[in-house]
Amino acid sequence: MTYQGLIQRYKQYLDLPAHTQTISLLEGNTPLIPMPRLGNEFGCELFIKFEGLNPTGSFKDRGMTAAISEAVGRGAQTVICASTGNTAASAAAYAARAGLRSIVLIPEGKVAAGKLAGAIAYGAEVIQIQGSFDDALSLVVEITQKTPIALVNSINPYRIEGQKTSSFEICDVLGSAPDWLCLPVGNAGNITSYWAGFKQYQKGLPRMLGVQAEGAAPLVLGHPVEKPETVATAIRIGKPARGEQALEAAHESNGRIIAVSDAQILDAQRILASEGVWVEPASAAGLAGLIAESAKGSIDAKGKRVVVVCTGHGMKDPSIITESFKSPQVIPARYQALVDLVGS
Ligand code: AN7
C-alpha cells in the first residue's frame, strides 16, 4: 500500500483519542542517510536521520499531524503556538490542511527567513512578541487556559505521540536501536519523544546525547536562562517546557546533555554540507556534540552505530550561509574573466 503518513503507519503505537481525525501531509518516512566517510573519522557506523525532508522542512510535522488531527476531531476551530519558527510553519500548514485558523507567536526579529515565510505562506496569523520564545510560550499557555483556542506546542501530549515515530522508523531501518542518538535540545519535546519511542518499541535502547547551544543551555547550567542567545535561533530557548523529562531521558539512557559553542555548531553545519546534507544551524548541534565528546574521549564511538538527528533543512535559514560562509564572486560577463577566475 502506498504511504499514507505516520498516523496511519504507526497508529497501533500511538495513544491518540478515538475522536482523532487524521490530517496528514504524508510526513515522516524520512531517510536514514549513511555517512561512511564522516563515520570513518570516529570509527563508527554513522547515519543522519534527515528530518529536514518532512513536508514543511522540519521534524515538527510529526507532532503536528497528531496534534492537529486530535484538535480537529474534538471540534477546535483555532490553534495557537509559540515558536522559534519551525513549529509555526508546521502548525500553519497542518491548520491550513484542516481548515482551521492558526495563530503563531514568535520572538521579534529572531526567526529565520524560511520559517517566517512558510508560516505566512500557509496562512497563519503571525504575531511578533517583543520578548523571547519563553515569553511567547507563557502567553499562549495563558490564552489556551482561558479560551477554547487549542495549544499545539509540545506541552500538548499528542505532539509527543507523533514525534515518537522517528525512533520507530530508525529501529525499522536498522533492525534495532542504535548505540547512540545525538540530537539538538531546545524546548526538549523531541528528546522526550525519542526516548519514549525507543522504550515503547522494544528494539533496544540508545544512549542519548542531547545538545544545547552554549548561550541557551539551561539544562547544562541547571537553571533557566533569562536572555538566551545563539546563532541557532531554533534552540534559542531559556526555559524548556520538558526540561525535567529531557534530563530523565539523558540519565535513564546513561547518556548526557551537553552544550556546544556557536562556532562548533557552524563548523558541524559546514561538515554536513560538505557531505551533501545541508541543515539549519540548530540541526547541526547533534553532530557538533558528537565531535566535541569524541575529541574529549568522553564518547567512544568506535565500532558503534550512531544516529545523528538533523531536525530541520538548511533552506530554513539561508541568511546564515551568506553571512558566515564564502559568498559568490562577481565578474564581468566575459569569457576571459571567467577563465581568469576558475583557471583553465
Ligand atoms: C530545527 O519551532 O521550539 O527540543 O518553536 O526547530 O523539541 O524543542 C523548535 C525547536 C531542534 C529543538 N531543531 O527541539 C519551535 C521550536 C530544530 C528546531 C529543535 C527545534 P525541541
XYZ file of C-alpha atoms and ligand atoms in Angstrom:
365
model
C 0.000 0.000 0.000
C 1.274 3.493 -0.710
C 2.468 5.519 2.243
C -0.327 7.369 3.999
C 1.538 9.259 6.683
C 2.779 8.342 10.114
C -0.507 8.132 11.995
C -1.735 5.548 9.523
C 1.558 3.664 9.619
C 2.062 3.534 13.376
C -1.421 4.047 14.802
C -1.281 0.944 16.975
C 1.635 2.516 18.870
C 0.152 5.987 19.231
C -2.013 6.952 22.173
C -4.488 9.163 20.309
C -8.134 9.573 21.370
C -10.921 7.911 19.387
C -12.188 11.265 18.131
C -8.922 11.892 16.225
C -9.499 12.709 12.529
C -6.301 12.180 10.617
C -4.905 15.278 8.910
C -1.752 14.338 7.037
C 0.708 15.767 4.531
C 2.459 12.370 4.324
C 5.041 13.438 6.903
C 7.618 11.060 8.325
C 9.264 8.178 6.474
C 12.396 10.338 6.229
C 15.681 8.852 5.044
C 18.343 7.477 7.364
C 21.348 8.507 5.317
C 24.576 6.510 5.770
C 27.623 8.756 6.243
C 30.545 6.364 5.668
C 33.258 8.980 5.133
C 32.370 11.021 8.195
C 31.720 7.883 10.244
C 35.260 6.708 9.467
C 36.631 9.666 11.389
C 35.014 8.366 14.549
C 35.459 4.696 13.608
C 31.707 4.265 13.823
C 28.784 3.423 11.587
C 27.165 6.840 11.258
C 23.729 7.760 9.950
C 21.874 11.040 9.611
C 18.133 10.921 10.244
C 17.281 13.781 7.900
C 14.138 15.312 9.335
C 14.525 18.369 7.127
C 12.826 16.315 4.427
C 9.421 16.481 6.103
C 6.663 18.427 4.280
C 7.399 21.787 5.937
C 11.127 21.138 6.281
C 11.399 20.064 9.913
C 10.624 17.254 12.379
C 7.778 19.330 13.807
C 5.432 17.837 11.195
C 5.477 14.508 13.063
C 3.983 16.013 16.173
C 1.777 18.424 14.283
C -0.082 15.777 12.277
C -1.073 14.232 15.620
C -1.879 17.475 17.456
C -3.958 18.939 14.621
C -5.737 15.633 13.966
C -6.794 15.486 17.614
C -7.771 19.168 17.724
C -9.933 18.871 14.593
C -11.600 15.740 15.930
C -12.664 17.487 19.125
C -14.077 20.408 17.173
C -11.376 23.032 17.732
C -11.560 25.937 15.299
C -8.413 27.845 16.143
C -4.949 26.631 17.093
C -2.092 28.621 18.573
C 1.581 28.106 19.322
C 4.685 29.941 20.399
C 7.608 29.228 18.159
C 11.207 29.852 17.252
C 9.970 29.246 13.691
C 9.602 25.621 12.720
C 6.617 24.874 14.926
C 4.935 27.964 13.479
C 5.403 26.843 9.881
C 4.265 23.332 10.687
C 1.208 24.412 12.694
C 0.247 26.803 9.901
C 0.496 24.106 7.233
C -1.496 21.464 9.116
C -4.099 24.003 10.222
C -4.473 25.096 6.598
C -4.889 21.479 5.537
C -7.565 21.023 8.220
C -9.348 24.296 7.510
C -8.525 25.748 10.939
C -7.469 29.247 11.879
C -3.873 29.377 13.124
C -2.151 31.981 15.253
C 1.586 31.871 15.882
C 3.648 33.926 18.327
C 7.310 34.393 17.523
C 10.152 36.348 19.137
C 10.550 39.574 17.168
C 13.460 39.543 14.731
C 14.741 36.132 15.853
C 13.058 33.781 13.401
C 14.893 32.568 10.295
C 13.567 33.781 6.941
C 12.436 30.412 5.579
C 10.335 29.707 8.667
C 8.647 33.095 8.797
C 7.911 32.928 5.063
C 6.452 29.450 5.478
C 4.147 30.449 8.320
C 2.884 33.409 6.303
C 2.512 31.394 3.092
C 0.430 28.720 4.827
C -1.868 31.464 6.085
C -1.072 31.765 9.796
C -1.729 34.991 11.665
C 1.842 35.746 12.668
C 2.355 37.862 15.772
C 5.814 39.068 16.782
C 6.392 39.339 20.516
C 8.753 41.918 21.954
C 10.342 39.223 24.047
C 11.746 35.697 23.863
C 10.244 32.347 22.851
C 9.772 31.665 26.573
C 7.654 34.825 26.938
C 5.603 33.794 23.908
C 5.050 30.319 25.365
C 3.724 31.766 28.641
C 1.264 33.878 26.670
C -0.109 31.011 24.580
C -0.435 28.798 27.657
C -2.476 31.509 29.357
C -4.788 32.174 26.430
C -5.487 28.465 25.878
C -6.370 28.073 29.562
C -8.910 30.884 29.306
C -10.382 30.374 25.815
C -11.301 27.413 23.537
C -8.193 28.012 21.373
C -6.173 24.773 21.131
C -2.496 24.722 22.111
C -0.200 22.883 19.684
C 3.159 23.384 21.366
C 4.890 20.229 22.588
C 3.255 20.645 26.006
C 0.366 19.091 24.074
C 0.805 15.331 24.698
C -0.244 14.389 21.147
C 2.792 16.207 19.790
C 4.937 13.732 21.725
C 2.898 10.800 20.408
C 3.526 11.846 16.804
C 7.200 12.566 17.344
C 7.836 9.107 18.832
C 7.534 7.703 15.308
C 11.022 8.764 14.332
C 12.519 6.268 16.777
C 10.214 3.594 15.365
C 11.447 4.360 11.840
C 15.097 4.222 12.914
C 14.554 0.812 14.539
C 12.637 -0.432 11.496
C 15.504 0.507 9.165
C 18.400 -0.649 11.364
C 16.604 -3.661 12.839
C 17.373 -2.356 16.333
C 18.057 0.885 18.180
C 21.491 2.475 17.578
C 24.122 2.676 20.336
C 23.966 6.488 20.461
C 21.373 9.007 19.360
C 22.608 12.610 19.108
C 20.168 15.490 18.744
C 19.660 19.185 19.481
C 17.634 20.190 22.529
C 15.551 23.361 22.750
C 12.160 23.121 24.397
C 13.008 19.426 24.944
C 9.925 17.899 23.321
C 11.937 15.949 20.781
C 14.394 14.228 23.127
C 11.418 13.330 25.326
C 9.631 11.847 22.313
C 12.579 9.815 21.040
C 13.221 8.306 24.442
C 9.541 7.433 24.930
C 9.502 5.921 21.439
C 12.573 3.734 21.945
C 11.272 2.494 25.298
C 7.911 1.625 23.808
C 9.191 -0.066 20.642
C 11.395 -2.546 22.486
C 14.116 -2.876 19.884
C 16.868 -1.868 22.286
C 17.774 1.490 23.812
C 20.336 4.029 22.626
C 22.336 6.305 24.863
C 21.041 9.811 24.325
C 23.325 12.778 23.665
C 21.239 15.947 23.890
C 22.994 19.078 22.693
C 22.200 22.672 23.605
C 23.838 25.881 22.407
C 26.183 27.430 24.981
C 24.194 30.684 25.131
C 20.936 28.792 25.650
C 21.893 25.845 27.832
C 19.547 25.796 30.864
C 19.728 22.009 31.161
C 23.507 22.064 31.354
C 23.654 25.039 33.726
C 20.880 23.677 35.918
C 18.847 26.892 35.878
C 16.731 28.903 33.406
C 18.493 31.350 31.101
C 16.775 34.738 31.075
C 18.297 36.036 27.846
C 19.195 33.058 25.665
C 21.375 33.857 22.649
C 22.683 31.656 19.852
C 23.140 31.628 16.106
C 20.945 28.516 16.183
C 17.730 30.507 16.648
C 15.604 27.331 16.600
C 17.011 26.385 20.017
C 17.214 29.880 21.479
C 15.164 28.771 24.491
C 15.896 29.507 28.138
C 13.121 27.644 29.967
C 12.427 24.332 28.269
C 8.883 23.104 28.904
C 10.002 19.476 29.085
C 13.363 20.065 30.706
C 12.802 17.549 33.504
C 11.928 14.822 31.023
C 14.975 15.644 28.917
C 17.235 15.223 31.964
C 15.459 11.984 32.805
C 15.988 10.666 29.262
C 19.676 11.505 29.439
C 20.016 9.919 32.873
C 17.968 6.770 32.222
C 19.757 6.125 28.930
C 23.173 6.547 30.504
C 23.703 9.478 28.171
C 24.014 13.209 28.816
C 23.115 16.720 27.838
C 25.971 18.987 26.850
C 26.482 22.461 25.394
C 28.478 23.438 22.315
C 29.520 26.871 21.063
C 28.044 28.660 18.067
C 31.386 28.189 16.292
C 31.181 24.425 16.845
C 27.602 24.418 15.536
C 28.552 26.310 12.368
C 31.556 24.007 11.869
C 29.322 20.957 12.076
C 26.867 22.592 9.654
C 29.728 23.083 7.178
C 30.908 19.496 7.592
C 27.428 18.121 6.930
C 27.019 20.313 3.859
C 30.391 19.074 2.599
C 28.836 15.591 2.636
C 25.766 16.782 0.731
C 23.441 17.262 3.696
C 22.539 20.908 4.256
C 20.797 21.537 7.557
C 19.905 24.632 9.541
C 22.318 25.595 12.351
C 20.335 24.084 15.251
C 20.181 20.818 13.353
C 23.947 20.602 13.256
C 24.159 20.679 17.056
C 23.852 16.889 17.306
C 26.940 16.357 15.162
C 28.762 19.199 16.929
C 28.109 17.369 20.190
C 29.371 14.065 18.834
C 32.546 15.725 17.554
C 33.147 17.505 20.880
C 32.552 14.427 23.032
C 34.689 12.188 20.813
C 37.534 14.717 20.868
C 37.427 14.764 24.673
C 37.319 10.989 24.774
C 34.061 11.066 26.690
C 32.234 9.161 23.975
C 33.878 6.147 22.462
C 32.025 5.758 19.187
C 34.424 3.119 17.833
C 32.610 0.168 16.343
C 29.279 1.666 17.406
C 26.184 2.557 15.497
C 25.446 6.259 15.852
C 22.414 8.162 14.581
C 22.595 11.947 14.429
C 19.204 13.603 14.089
C 19.154 16.600 11.751
C 15.922 18.293 12.663
C 15.499 20.992 10.011
C 16.516 21.780 6.439
C 19.257 24.267 5.547
C 16.838 26.223 3.372
C 15.035 27.332 6.520
C 17.836 29.714 7.377
C 19.581 30.844 4.187
C 20.977 34.121 5.537
C 23.365 32.417 7.938
C 25.175 30.900 4.963
C 25.823 34.136 3.140
C 26.889 35.759 6.403
C 29.332 33.188 7.648
C 30.406 31.180 4.613
C 32.088 32.102 1.326
C 29.938 34.469 -0.773
C 29.755 34.276 -4.565
C 32.180 36.407 -6.575
C 31.066 38.881 -9.239
C 32.783 39.070 -12.628
C 32.031 40.799 -15.943
C 30.129 38.610 -18.432
C 33.283 37.863 -20.453
C 34.965 34.515 -21.147
C 38.419 35.784 -20.200
C 37.173 36.985 -16.815
C 35.751 33.511 -16.162
C 38.958 31.730 -17.091
C 40.997 34.191 -15.046
C 38.894 33.264 -12.033
C 38.497 29.498 -12.335
C 41.684 28.628 -14.224
C 41.798 26.648 -17.462
C 15.417 22.644 13.795
O 9.836 25.681 16.399
O 10.979 25.097 19.568
O 13.919 20.310 21.949
O 9.233 26.610 18.248
O 13.317 23.921 15.179
O 11.848 19.561 20.787
O 12.259 21.974 21.205
C 11.965 24.391 17.552
C 12.868 23.538 18.049
C 15.714 21.368 17.207
C 14.581 21.666 19.338
N 15.916 21.604 15.909
O 13.594 20.705 19.558
C 9.947 25.836 17.603
C 10.975 25.094 18.349
C 15.132 22.447 15.231
C 14.080 23.103 15.890
C 14.711 21.987 17.905
C 13.880 22.878 17.265
P 12.851 20.617 20.959
